[in-house]
Tab-separated table of C-alpha atoms in Angstrom:
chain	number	residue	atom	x	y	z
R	1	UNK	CA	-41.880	-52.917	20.597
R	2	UNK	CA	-43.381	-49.271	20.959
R	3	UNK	CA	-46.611	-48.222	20.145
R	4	UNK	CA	-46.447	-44.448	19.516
R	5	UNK	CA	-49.567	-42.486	19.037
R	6	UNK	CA	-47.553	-39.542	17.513
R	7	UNK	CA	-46.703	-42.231	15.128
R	8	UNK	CA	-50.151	-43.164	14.444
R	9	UNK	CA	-51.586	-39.627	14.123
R	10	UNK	CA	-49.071	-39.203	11.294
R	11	UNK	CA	-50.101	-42.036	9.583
R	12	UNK	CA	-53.696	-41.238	10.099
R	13	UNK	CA	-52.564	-37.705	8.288
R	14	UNK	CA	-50.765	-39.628	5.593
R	15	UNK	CA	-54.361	-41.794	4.562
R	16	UNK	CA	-56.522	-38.961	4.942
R	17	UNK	CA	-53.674	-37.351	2.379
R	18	UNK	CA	-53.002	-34.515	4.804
R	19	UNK	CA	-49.913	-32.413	5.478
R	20	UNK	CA	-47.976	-34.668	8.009
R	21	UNK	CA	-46.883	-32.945	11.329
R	22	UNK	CA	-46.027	-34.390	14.999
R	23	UNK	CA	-48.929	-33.436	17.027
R	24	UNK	CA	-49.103	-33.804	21.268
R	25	UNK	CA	-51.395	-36.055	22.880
R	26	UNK	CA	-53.604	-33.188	23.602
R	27	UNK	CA	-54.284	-32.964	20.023
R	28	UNK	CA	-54.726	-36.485	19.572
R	29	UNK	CA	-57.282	-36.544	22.351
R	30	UNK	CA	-59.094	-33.812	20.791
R	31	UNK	CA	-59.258	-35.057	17.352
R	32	UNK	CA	-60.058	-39.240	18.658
R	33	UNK	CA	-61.721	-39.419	22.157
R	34	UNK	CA	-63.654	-35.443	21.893
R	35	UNK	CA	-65.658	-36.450	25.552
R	36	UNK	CA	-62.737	-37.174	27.094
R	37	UNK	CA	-60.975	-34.237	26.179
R	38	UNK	CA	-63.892	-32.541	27.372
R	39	UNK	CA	-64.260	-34.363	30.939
R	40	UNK	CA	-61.020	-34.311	31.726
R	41	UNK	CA	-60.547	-30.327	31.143
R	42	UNK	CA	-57.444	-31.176	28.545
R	43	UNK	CA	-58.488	-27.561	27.542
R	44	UNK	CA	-56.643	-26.403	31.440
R	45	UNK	CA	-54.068	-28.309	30.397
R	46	UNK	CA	-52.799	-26.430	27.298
R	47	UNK	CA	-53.523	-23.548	27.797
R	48	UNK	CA	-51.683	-23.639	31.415
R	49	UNK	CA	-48.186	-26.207	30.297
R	50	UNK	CA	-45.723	-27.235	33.742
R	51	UNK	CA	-42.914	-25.342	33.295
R	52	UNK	CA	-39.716	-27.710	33.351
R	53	UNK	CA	-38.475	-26.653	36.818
R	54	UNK	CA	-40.946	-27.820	38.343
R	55	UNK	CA	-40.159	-31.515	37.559
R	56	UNK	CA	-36.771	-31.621	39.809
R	57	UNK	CA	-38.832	-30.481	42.718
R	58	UNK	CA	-40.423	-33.237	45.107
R	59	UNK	CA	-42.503	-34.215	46.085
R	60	UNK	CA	-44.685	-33.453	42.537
R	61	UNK	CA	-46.988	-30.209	42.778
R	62	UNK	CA	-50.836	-30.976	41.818
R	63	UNK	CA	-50.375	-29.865	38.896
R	64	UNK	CA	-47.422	-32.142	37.793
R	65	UNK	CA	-49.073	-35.084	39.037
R	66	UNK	CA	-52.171	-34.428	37.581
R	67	UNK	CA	-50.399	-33.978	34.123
R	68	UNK	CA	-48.500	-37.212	34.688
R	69	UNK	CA	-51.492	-39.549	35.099
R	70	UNK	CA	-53.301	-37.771	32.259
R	71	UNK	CA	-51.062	-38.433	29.966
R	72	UNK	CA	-51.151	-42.046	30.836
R	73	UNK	CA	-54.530	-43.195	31.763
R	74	UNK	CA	-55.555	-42.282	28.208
R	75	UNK	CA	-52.966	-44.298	26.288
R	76	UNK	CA	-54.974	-47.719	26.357
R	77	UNK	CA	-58.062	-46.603	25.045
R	78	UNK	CA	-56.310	-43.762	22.457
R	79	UNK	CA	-54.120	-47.215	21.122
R	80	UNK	CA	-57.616	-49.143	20.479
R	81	UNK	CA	-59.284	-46.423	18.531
R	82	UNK	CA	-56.543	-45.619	16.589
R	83	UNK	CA	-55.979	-48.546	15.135
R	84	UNK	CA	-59.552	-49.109	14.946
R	85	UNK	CA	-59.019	-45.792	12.717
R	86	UNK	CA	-56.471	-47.269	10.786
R	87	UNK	CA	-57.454	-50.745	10.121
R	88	UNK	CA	-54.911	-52.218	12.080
R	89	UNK	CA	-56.371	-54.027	14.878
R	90	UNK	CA	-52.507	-55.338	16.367
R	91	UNK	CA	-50.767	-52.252	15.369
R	92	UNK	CA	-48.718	-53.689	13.047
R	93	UNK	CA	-47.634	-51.014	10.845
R	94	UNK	CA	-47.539	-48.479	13.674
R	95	UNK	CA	-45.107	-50.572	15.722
R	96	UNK	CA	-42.837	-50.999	12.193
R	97	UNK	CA	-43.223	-47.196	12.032
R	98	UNK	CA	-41.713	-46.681	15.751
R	99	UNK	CA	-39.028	-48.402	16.043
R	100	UNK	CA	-37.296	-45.174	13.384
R	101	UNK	CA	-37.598	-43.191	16.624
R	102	UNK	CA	-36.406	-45.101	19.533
R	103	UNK	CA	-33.367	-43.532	19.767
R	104	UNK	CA	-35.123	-39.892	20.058
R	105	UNK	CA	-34.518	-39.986	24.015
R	106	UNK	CA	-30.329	-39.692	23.330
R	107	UNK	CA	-30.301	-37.295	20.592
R	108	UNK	CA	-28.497	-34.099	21.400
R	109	UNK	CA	-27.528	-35.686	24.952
R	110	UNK	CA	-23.661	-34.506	24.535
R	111	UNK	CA	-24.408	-31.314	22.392
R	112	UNK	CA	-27.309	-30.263	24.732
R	113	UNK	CA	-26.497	-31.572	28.080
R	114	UNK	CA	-28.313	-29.204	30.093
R	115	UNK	CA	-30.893	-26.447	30.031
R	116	UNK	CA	-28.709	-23.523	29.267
R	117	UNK	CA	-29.057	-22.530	26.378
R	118	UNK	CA	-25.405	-19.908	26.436
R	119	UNK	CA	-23.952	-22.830	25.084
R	120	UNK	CA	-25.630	-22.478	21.642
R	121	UNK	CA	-23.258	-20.499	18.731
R	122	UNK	CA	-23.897	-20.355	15.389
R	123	UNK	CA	-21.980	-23.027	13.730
R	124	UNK	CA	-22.977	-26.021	16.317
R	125	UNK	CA	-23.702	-29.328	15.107
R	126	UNK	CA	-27.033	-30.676	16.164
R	127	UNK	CA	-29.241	-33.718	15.347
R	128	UNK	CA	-32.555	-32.625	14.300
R	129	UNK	CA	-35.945	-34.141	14.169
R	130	UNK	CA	-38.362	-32.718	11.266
R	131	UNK	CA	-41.746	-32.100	13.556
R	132	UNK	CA	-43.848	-30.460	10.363
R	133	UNK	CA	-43.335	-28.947	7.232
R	134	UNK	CA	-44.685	-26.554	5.313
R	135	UNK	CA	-44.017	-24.750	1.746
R	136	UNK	CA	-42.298	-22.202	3.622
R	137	UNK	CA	-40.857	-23.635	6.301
R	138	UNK	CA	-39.871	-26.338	8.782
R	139	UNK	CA	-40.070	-27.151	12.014
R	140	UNK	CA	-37.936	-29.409	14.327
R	141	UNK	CA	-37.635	-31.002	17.517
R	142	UNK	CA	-34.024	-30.786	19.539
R	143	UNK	CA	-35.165	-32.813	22.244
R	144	UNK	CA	-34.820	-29.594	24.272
R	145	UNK	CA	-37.633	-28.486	26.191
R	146	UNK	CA	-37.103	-24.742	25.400
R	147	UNK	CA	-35.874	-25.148	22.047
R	148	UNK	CA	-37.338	-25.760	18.674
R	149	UNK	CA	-35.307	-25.671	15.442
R	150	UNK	CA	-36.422	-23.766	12.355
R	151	UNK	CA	-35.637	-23.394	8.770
R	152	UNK	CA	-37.217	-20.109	6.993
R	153	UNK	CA	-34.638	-19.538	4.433
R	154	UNK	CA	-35.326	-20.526	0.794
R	155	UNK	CA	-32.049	-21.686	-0.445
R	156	UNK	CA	-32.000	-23.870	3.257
R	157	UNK	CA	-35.340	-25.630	2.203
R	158	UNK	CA	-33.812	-26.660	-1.169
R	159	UNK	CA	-31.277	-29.113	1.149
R	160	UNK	CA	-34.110	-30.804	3.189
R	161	UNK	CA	-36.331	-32.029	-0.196
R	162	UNK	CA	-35.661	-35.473	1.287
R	163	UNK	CA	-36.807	-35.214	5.202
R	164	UNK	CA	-40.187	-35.849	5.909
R	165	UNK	CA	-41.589	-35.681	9.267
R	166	UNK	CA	-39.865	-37.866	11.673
R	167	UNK	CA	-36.894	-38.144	9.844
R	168	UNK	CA	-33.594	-36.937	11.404
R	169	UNK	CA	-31.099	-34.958	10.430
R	170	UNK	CA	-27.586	-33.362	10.689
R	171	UNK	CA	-27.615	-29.642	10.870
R	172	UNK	CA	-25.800	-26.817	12.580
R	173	UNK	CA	-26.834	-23.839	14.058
R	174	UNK	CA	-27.172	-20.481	11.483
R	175	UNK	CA	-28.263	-18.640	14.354
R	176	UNK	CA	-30.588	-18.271	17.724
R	177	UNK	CA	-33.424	-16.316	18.335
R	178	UNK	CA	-33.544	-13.155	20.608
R	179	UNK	CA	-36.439	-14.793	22.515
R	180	UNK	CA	-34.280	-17.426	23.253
R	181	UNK	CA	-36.689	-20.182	21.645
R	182	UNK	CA	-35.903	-21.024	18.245
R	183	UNK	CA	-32.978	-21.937	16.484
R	184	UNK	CA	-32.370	-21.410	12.993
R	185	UNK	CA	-30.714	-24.457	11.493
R	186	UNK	CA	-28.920	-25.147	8.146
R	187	UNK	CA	-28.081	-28.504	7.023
R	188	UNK	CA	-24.713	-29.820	7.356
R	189	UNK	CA	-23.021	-29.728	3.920
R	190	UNK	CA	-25.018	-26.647	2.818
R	191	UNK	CA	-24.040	-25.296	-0.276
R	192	UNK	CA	-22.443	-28.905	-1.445
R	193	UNK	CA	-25.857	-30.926	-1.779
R	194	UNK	CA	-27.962	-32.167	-4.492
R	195	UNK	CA	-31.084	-34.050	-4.602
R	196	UNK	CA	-30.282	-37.292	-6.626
R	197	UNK	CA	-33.247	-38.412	-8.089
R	198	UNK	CA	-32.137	-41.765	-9.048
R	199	UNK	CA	-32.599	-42.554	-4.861
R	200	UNK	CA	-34.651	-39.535	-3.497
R	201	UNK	CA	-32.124	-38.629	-1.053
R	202	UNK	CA	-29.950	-35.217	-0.855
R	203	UNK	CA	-26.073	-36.430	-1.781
R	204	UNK	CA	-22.892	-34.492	-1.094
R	205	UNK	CA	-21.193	-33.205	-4.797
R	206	UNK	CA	-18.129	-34.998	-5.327
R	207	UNK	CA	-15.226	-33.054	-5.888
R	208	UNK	CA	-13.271	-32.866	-9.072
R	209	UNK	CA	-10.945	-35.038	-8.260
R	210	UNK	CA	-13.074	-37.264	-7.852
R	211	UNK	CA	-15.469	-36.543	-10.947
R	212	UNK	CA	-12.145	-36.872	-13.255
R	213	UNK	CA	-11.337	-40.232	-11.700
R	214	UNK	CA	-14.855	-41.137	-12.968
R	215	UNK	CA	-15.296	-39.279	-15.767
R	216	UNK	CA	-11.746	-38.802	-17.437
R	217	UNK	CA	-11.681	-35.592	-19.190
R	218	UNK	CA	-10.618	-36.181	-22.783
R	219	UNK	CA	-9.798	-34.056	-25.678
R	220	UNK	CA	-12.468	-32.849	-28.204
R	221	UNK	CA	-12.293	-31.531	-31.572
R	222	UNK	CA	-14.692	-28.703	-30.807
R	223	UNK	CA	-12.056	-27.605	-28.056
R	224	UNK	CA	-11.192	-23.747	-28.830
R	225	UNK	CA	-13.678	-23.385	-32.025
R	226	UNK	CA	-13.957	-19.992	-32.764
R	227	UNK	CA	-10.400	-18.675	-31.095
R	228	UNK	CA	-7.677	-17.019	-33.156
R	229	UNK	CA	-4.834	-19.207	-33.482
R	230	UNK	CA	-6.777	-22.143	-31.373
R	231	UNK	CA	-7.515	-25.433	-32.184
R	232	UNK	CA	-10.669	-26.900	-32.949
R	233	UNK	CA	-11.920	-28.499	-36.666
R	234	UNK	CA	-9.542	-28.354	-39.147
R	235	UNK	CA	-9.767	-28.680	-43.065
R	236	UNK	CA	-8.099	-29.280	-45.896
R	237	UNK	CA	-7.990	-26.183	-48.576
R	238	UNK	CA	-10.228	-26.519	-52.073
R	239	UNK	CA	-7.027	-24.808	-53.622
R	240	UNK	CA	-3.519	-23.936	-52.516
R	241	UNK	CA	-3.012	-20.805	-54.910
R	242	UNK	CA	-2.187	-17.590	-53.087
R	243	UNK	CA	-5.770	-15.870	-52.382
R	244	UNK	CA	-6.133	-12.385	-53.976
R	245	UNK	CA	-7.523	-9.379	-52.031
R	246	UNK	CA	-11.321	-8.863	-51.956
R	247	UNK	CA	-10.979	-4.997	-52.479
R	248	UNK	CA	-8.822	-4.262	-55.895
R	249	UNK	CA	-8.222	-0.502	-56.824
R	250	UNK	CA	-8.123	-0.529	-61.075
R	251	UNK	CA	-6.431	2.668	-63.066
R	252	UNK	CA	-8.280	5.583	-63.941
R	253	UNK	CA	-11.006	5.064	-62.068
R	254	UNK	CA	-9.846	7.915	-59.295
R	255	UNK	CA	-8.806	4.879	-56.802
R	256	UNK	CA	-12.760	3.843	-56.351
R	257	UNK	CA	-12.532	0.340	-54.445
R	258	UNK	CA	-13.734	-2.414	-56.472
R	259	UNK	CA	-15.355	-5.743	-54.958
R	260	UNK	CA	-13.374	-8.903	-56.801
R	261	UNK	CA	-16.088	-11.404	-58.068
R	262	UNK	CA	-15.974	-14.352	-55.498
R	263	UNK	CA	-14.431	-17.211	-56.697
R	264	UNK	CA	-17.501	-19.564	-55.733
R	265	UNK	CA	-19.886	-19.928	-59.292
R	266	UNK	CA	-22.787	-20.863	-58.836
R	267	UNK	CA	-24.320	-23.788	-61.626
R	268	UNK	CA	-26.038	-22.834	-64.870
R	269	UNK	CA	-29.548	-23.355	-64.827
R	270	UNK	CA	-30.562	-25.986	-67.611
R	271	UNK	CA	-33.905	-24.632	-69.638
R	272	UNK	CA	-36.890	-26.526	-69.265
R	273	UNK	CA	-37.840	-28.995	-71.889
R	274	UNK	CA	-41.732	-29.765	-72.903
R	275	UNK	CA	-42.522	-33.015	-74.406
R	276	UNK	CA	-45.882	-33.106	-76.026
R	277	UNK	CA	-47.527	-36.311	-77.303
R	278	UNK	CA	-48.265	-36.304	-81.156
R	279	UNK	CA	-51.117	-38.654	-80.575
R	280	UNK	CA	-52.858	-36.414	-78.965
R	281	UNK	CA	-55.649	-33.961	-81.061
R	282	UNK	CA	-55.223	-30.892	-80.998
């Protein structure tokens, strides 16, 4: 079982019905345990992060081992207050929570095997994890220490409506930053999803093929309506004399066009009948 405070800060978020993101431990230390933020100088700490080549040297600078143990020695006491702040005194629901991101270590191992980043061109699959999200855009984490995956694009928010933070995801690269830090990602299947609201999840359209094996297409009487010579509703005629033109041109009138009277009459109208009462005085 894992107990990960990352994990609990989100949840914290989530009660407090705040806008759920992935914050570091620094955060977390700031936000829970304020005087030991403050004696421990976490405030040196982030504002002065080890750069990653400095890890594969030994022994450990200082400053590496000083961020090592700091981000350890806290744990313990950051576990009891947050579920303190939670109401969970075990950790329960946190523990339930963590075992979705386990496997976080191996993602993007074979896509991402090393540190260079030359290897990244647009249309690269990648795993992504969704670190925050805003109305305007998303963050990820590539489990890269230099990279961080983005989406900015409007029509490429409409295919994430299901991730929340945490969740992972199938993307590929749209295309890299010239700082070399951010990668802007598109989900895989872009332009083929919708959000089915019967589960809450973004689903691949079927093709149609497959529609028509579902949905037979069938004939309809309302097929071609409207088109010369077409199909659609057909009727049978009130009378099967040949129809005489609308326009007529009579003798001695000069050949002045004259409308034929349609052949539709309309009913008489009956006159209205009074009945009076003879027992009544007039």
């Amino acid at each position: 079982t894992v107990f990960d405070t990352q994990i609990a800060h989100l949840l914290w978020l989530e009660r407090k019905n705040l806008n759920p993101y992935q914050a570091s431990i620094a955060e977390v230390l700031r936000t829970f345990m304020q005087p030991v933020y403050r004696s421990h100088r976490w405030d040196e700490l982030e504002r002065k992060p080890i750069r990653a080549h400095l890890w594969k040297e030994r022994p450990f600078t200082p400053q590496c081992l000083r961020y090592a143990i700091e981000g350890v020695v806290h744990l313990l006491p950051l576990h009891r207050v947050l579920c303190h702040q939670l109401g969970d005194p075990q950790g329960d629901m946190v523990m339930r929570r963590s075992t979705r991101y386990v496997s976080y270590p191996r993602l993007n191992r074979s896509e991402l095997p090393t540190a260079d980043t030359s290897i990244i061109k647009p249309g690269l699959p990648l795993q992504a994890m969704v670190a925050s999200r805003r109305p305007n855009a998303m963050y990820f984490k590539l489990n890269h220490s230099a990279l961080t995956g983005t989406v900015l694009d409007v029509d490429d928010l409409r295919d994430f409506q299901d991730a929340h933070p945490g969740d992972v995801t199938r993307c590929r690269v749209r295309s890299f930053s010239d700082c070399g830090q951010f990668v802007r990602l598109q989900r895989e299947g872009h332009g083929t999803l919708f959000f089915d609201t019967t589960t809450g999840t973004m689903r691949p359209m079927p093709s149609r093929a497959e529609a028509e094996e579902v949905y037979p297409s069938r004939g309809s009487s309302l097929r071609d309506l409207g088109k010369r010579g077409g199909g659609g509703l057909s009727f049978d005629k009130s009378s099967y004399k040949e129809k005489k033109p609308d326009i007529i041109y009579r003798s001695g009138k000069r050949g002045v066009p004259k409308l034929r009277k349609p052949d539709l009459k309309l009913p008489k109208l009956r006159g209205e009948h009074k009945s009076f009462d003879p027992s009544f005085p007039s």
